[in-house]
JSON list of C-alpha atoms in Angstrom, two decimals:
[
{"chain": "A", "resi": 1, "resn": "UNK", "atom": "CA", "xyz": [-22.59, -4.89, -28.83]},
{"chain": "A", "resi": 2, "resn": "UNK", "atom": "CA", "xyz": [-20.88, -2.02, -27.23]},
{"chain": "A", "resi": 3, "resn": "UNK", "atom": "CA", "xyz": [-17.31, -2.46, -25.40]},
{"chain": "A", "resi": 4, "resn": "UNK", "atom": "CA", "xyz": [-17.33, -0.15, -22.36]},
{"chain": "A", "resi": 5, "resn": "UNK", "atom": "CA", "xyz": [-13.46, 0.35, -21.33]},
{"chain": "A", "resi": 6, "resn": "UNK", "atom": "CA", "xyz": [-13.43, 0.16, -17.55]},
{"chain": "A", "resi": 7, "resn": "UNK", "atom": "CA", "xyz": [-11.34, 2.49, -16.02]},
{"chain": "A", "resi": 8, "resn": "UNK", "atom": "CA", "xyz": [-9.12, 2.46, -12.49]},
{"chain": "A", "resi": 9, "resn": "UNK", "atom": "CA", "xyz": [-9.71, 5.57, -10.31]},
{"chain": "A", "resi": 10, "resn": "UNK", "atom": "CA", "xyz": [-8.52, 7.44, -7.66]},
{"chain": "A", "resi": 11, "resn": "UNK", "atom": "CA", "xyz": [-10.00, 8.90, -5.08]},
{"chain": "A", "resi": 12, "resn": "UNK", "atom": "CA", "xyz": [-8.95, 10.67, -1.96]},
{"chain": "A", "resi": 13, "resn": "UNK", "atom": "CA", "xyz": [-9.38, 7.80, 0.80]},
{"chain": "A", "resi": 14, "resn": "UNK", "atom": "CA", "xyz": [-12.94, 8.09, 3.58]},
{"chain": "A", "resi": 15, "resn": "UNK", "atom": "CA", "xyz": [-13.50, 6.37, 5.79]},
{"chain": "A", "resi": 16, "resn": "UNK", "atom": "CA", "xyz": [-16.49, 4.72, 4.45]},
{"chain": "A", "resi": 17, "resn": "UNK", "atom": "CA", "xyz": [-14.11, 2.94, 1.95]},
{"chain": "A", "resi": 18, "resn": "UNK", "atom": "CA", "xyz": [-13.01, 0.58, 4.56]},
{"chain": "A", "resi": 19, "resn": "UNK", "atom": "CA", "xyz": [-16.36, -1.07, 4.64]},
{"chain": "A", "resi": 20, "resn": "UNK", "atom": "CA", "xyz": [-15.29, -2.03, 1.04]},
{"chain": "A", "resi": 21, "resn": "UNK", "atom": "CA", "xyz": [-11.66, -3.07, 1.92]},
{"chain": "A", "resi": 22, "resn": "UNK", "atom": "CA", "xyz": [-11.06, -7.19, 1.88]},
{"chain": "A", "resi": 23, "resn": "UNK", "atom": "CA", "xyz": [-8.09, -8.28, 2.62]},
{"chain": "A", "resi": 24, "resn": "UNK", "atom": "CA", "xyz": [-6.19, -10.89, 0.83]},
{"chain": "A", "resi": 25, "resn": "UNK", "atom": "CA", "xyz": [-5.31, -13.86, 3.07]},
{"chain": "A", "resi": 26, "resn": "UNK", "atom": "CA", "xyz": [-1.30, -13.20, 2.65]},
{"chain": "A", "resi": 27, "resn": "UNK", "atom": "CA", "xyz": [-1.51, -9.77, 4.04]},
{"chain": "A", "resi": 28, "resn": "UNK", "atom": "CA", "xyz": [-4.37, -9.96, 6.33]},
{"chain": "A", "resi": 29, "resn": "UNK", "atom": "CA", "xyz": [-1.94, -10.78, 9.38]},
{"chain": "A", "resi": 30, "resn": "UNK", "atom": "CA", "xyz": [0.18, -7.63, 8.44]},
{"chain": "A", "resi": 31, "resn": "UNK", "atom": "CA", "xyz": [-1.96, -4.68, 9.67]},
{"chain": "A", "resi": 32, "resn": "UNK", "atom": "CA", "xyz": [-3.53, -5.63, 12.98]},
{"chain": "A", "resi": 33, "resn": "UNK", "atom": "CA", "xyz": [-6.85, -4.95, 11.93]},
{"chain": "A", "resi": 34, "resn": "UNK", "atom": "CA", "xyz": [-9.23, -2.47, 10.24]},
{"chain": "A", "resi": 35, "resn": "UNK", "atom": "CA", "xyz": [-10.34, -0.11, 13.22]},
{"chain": "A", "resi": 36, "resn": "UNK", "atom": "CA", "xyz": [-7.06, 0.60, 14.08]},
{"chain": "A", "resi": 37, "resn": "UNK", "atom": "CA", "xyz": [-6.05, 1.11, 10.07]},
{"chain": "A", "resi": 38, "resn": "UNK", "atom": "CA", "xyz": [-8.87, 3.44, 10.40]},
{"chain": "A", "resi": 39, "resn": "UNK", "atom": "CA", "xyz": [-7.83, 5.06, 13.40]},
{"chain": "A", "resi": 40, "resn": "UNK", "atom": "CA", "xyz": [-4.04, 5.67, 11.74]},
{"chain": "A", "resi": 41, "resn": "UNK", "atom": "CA", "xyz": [-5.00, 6.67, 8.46]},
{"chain": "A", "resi": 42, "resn": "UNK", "atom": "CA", "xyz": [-6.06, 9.91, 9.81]},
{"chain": "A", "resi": 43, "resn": "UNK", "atom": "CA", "xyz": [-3.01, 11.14, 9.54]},
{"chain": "A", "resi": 44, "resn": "UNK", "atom": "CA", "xyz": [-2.11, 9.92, 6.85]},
{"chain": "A", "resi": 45, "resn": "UNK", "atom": "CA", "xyz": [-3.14, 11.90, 3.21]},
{"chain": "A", "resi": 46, "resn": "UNK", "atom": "CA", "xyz": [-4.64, 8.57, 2.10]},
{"chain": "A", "resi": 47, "resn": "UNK", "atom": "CA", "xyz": [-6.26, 7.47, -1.52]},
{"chain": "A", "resi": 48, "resn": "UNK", "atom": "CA", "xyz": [-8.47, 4.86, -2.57]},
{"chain": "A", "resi": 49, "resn": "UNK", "atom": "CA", "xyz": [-7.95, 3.23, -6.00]},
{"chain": "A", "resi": 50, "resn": "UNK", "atom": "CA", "xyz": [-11.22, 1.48, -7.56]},
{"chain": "A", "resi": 51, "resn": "UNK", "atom": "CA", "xyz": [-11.71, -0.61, -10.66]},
{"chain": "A", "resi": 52, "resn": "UNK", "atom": "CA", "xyz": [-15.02, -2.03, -12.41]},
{"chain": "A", "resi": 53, "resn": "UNK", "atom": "CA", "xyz": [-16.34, -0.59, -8.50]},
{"chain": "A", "resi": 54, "resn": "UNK", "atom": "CA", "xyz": [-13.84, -2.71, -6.45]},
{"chain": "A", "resi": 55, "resn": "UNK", "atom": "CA", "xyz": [-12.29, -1.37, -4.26]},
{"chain": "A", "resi": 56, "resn": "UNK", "atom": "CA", "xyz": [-8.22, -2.42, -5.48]},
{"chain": "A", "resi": 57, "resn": "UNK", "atom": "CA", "xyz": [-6.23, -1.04, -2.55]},
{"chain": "A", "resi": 58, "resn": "UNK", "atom": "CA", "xyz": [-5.59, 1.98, -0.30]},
{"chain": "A", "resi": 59, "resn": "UNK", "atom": "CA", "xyz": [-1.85, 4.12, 0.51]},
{"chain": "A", "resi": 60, "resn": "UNK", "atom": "CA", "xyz": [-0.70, 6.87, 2.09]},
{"chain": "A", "resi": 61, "resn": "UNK", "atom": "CA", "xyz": [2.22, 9.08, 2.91]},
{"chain": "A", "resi": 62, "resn": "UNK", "atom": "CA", "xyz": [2.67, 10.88, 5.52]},
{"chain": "A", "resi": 63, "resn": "UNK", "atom": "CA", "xyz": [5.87, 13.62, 6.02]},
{"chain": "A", "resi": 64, "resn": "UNK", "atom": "CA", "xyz": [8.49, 12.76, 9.07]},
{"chain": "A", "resi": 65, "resn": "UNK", "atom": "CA", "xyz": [10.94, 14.99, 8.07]},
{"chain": "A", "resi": 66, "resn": "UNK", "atom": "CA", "xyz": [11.56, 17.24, 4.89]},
{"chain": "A", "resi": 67, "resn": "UNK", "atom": "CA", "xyz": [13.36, 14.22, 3.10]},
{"chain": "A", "resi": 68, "resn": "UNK", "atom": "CA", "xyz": [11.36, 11.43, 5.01]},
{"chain": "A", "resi": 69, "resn": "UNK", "atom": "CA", "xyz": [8.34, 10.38, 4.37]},
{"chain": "A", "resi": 70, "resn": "UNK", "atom": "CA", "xyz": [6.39, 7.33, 5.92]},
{"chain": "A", "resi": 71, "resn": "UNK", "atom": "CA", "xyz": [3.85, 4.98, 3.30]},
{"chain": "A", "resi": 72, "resn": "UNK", "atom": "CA", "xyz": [0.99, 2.26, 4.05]},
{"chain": "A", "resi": 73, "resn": "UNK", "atom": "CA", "xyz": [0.09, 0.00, 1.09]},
{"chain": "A", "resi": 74, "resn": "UNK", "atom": "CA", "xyz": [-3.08, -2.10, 1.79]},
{"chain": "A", "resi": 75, "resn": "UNK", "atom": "CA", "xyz": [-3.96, -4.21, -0.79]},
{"chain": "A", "resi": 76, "resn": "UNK", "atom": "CA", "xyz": [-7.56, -6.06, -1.18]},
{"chain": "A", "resi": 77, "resn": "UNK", "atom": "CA", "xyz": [-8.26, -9.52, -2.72]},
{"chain": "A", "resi": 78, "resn": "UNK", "atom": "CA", "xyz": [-9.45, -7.80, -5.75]},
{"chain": "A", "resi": 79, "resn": "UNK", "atom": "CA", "xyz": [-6.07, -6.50, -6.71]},
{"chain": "A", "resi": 80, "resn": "UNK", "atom": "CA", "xyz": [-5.40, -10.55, -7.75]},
{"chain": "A", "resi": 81, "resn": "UNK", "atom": "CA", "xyz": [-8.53, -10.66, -10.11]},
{"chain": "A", "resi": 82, "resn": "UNK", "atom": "CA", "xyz": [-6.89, -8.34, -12.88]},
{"chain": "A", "resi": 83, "resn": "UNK", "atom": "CA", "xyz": [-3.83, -8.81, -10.92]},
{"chain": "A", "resi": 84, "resn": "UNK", "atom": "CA", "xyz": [-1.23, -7.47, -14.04]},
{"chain": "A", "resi": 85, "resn": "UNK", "atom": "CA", "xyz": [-3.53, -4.06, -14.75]},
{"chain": "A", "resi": 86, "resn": "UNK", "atom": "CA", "xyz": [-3.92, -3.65, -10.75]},
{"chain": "A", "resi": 87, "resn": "UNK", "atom": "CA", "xyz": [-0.95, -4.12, -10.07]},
{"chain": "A", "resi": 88, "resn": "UNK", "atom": "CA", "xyz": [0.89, -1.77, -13.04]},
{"chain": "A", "resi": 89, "resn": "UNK", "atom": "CA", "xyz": [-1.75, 0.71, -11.86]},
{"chain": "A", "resi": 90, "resn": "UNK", "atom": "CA", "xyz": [-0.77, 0.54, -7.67]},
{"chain": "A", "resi": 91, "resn": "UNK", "atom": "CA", "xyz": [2.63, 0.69, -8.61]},
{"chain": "A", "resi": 92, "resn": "UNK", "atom": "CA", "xyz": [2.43, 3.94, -11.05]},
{"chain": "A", "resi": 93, "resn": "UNK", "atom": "CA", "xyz": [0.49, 5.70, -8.28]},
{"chain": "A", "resi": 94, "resn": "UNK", "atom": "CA", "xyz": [2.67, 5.37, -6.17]},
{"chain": "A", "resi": 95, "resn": "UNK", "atom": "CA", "xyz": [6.00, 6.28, -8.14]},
{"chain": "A", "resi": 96, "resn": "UNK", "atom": "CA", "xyz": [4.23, 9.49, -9.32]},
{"chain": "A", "resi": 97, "resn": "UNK", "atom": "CA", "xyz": [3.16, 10.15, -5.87]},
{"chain": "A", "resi": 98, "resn": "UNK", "atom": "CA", "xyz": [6.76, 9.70, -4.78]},
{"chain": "A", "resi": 99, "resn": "UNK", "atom": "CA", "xyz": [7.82, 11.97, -7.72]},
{"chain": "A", "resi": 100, "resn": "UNK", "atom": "CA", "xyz": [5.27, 14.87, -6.78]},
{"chain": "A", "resi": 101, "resn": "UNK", "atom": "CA", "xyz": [6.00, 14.63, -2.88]},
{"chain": "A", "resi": 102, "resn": "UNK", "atom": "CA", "xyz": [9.59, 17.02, -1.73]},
{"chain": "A", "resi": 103, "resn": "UNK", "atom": "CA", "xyz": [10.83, 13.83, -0.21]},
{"chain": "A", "resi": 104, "resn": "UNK", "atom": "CA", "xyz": [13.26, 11.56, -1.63]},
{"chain": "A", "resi": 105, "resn": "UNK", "atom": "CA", "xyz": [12.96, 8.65, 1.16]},
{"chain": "A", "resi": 106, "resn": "UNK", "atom": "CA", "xyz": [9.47, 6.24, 1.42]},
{"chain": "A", "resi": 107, "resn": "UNK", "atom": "CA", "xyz": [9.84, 4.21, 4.38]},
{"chain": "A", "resi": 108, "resn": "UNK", "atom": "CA", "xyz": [7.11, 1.69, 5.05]},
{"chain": "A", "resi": 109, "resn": "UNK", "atom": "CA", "xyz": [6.70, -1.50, 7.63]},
{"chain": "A", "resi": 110, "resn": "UNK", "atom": "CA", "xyz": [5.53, -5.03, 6.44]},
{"chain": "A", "resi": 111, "resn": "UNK", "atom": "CA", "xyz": [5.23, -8.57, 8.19]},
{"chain": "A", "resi": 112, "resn": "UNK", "atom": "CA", "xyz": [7.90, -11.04, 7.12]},
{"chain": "A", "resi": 113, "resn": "UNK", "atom": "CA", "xyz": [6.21, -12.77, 5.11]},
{"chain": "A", "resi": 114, "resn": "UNK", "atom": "CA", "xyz": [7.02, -14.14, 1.43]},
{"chain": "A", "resi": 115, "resn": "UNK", "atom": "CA", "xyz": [4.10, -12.93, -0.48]},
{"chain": "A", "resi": 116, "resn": "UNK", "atom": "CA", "xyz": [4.27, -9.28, 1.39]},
{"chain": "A", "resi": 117, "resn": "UNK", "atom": "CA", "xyz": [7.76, -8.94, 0.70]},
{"chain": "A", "resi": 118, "resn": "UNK", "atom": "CA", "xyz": [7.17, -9.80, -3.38]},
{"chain": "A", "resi": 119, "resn": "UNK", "atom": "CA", "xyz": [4.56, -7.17, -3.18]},
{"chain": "A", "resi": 120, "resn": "UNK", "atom": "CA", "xyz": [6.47, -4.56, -1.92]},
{"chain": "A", "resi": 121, "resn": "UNK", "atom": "CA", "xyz": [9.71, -5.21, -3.84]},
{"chain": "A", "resi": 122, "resn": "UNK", "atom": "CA", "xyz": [7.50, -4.97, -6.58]},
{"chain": "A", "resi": 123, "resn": "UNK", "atom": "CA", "xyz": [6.59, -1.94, -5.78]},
{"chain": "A", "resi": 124, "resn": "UNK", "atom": "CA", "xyz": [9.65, -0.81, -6.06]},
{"chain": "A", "resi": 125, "resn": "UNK", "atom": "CA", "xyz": [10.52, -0.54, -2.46]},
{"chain": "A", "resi": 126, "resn": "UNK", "atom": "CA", "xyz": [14.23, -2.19, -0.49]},
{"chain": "A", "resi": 127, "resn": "UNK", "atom": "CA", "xyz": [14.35, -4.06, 2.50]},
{"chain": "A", "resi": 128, "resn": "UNK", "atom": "CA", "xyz": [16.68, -2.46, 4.67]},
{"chain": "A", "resi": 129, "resn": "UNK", "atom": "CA", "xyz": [16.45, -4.85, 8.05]},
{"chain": "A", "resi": 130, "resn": "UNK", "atom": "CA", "xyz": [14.25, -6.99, 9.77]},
{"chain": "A", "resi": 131, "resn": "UNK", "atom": "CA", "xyz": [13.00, -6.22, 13.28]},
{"chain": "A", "resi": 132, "resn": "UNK", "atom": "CA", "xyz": [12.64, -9.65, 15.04]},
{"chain": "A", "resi": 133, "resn": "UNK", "atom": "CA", "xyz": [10.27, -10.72, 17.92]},
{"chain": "A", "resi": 134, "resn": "UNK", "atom": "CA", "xyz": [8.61, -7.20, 17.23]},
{"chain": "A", "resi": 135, "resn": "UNK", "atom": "CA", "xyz": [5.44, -7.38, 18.55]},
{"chain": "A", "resi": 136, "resn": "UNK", "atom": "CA", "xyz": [3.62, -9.87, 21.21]},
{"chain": "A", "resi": 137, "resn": "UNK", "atom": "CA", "xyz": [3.48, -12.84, 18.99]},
{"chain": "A", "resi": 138, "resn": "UNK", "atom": "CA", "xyz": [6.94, -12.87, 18.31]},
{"chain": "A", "resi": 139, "resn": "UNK", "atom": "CA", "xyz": [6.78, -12.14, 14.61]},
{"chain": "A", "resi": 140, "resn": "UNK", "atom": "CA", "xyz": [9.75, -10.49, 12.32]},
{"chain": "A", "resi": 141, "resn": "UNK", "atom": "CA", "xyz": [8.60, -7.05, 10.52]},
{"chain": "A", "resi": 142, "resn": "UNK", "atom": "CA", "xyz": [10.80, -5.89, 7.58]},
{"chain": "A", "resi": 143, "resn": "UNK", "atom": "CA", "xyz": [11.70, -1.86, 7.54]},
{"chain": "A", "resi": 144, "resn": "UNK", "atom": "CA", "xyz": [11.55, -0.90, 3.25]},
{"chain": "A", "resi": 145, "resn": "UNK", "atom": "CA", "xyz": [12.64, 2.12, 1.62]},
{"chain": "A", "resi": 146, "resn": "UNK", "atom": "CA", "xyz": [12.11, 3.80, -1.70]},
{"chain": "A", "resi": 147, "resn": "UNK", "atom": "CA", "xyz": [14.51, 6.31, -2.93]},
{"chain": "A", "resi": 148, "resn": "UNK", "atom": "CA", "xyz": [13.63, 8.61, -5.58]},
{"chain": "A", "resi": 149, "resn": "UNK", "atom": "CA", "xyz": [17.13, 9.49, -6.03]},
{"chain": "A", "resi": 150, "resn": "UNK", "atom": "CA", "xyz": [18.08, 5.60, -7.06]},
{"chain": "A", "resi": 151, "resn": "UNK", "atom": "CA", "xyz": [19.89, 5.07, -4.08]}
]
């Protein structure tokens, strides 16, 4: 028989992608929930990476200053399936992306939570602090930075 290589793609994020967007368990509690992601990604320049036509996980930048830039990671439960490829994959993305942009600091914003923060030290992101009691249910958020310049 024939071996057809599957490839992972990119493709600049729509909005009709987030009909296709699962969230894993772990990091469903982190983003409030999908209409707002929807409503923020706007301004955001957002991509969607898809494998075997699964939808892997979403990111963005946008710029807050010329040296600052702020980054959403959303992951789906499919990035676990071929979780070594999917994840190499996310994490190249996003260090080219990081390479391309004219900033050298990606901040992003995560719940305190175990598996979240494995994710996005693997990533290659910092934790810098922890904001405690942040929103109404009294949860911790963790602020994370990536330098391009290896501070």
């Amino acid at each position: 028989g024939r071996f057809i290589m599957k490839e992972i793609t990119n493709y600049i994020f729509q909005e009709a992608h987030l009909d296709f967007l699962e969230l894993p368990d772990w990091f469903s509690s982190t983003n409030a929930n999908l209409e707002e992601i929807a409503e923020q990604i706007g301004s955001y320049r957002a991509f969607t990476i898809i494998y075997d036509g699964r939808l892997l996980a979403i990111y963005g930048f946008r710029p807050l200053s010329e040296n600052t830039f702020d980054v959403f990671v959303i992951p789906s439960v499919y990035i676990e399936e071929n979780a070594v490829k999917s994840m190499r994959h996310l994490k190249q993305c996003i260090a080219t992306a990081f390479e391309v942009l004219p900033g050298r600091r990606f901040q992003s914003f995560s719940l305190d939570d175990e598996r979240v923060n494995r994710f996005m030290e693997f990533l290659g992101f910092l934790q810098e602090g922890s904001c405690r009691n942040y929103n109404k249910n009294g949860d911790t958020f963790n602020m994370w930075a990536y330098f391009t310049d290896g501070v």
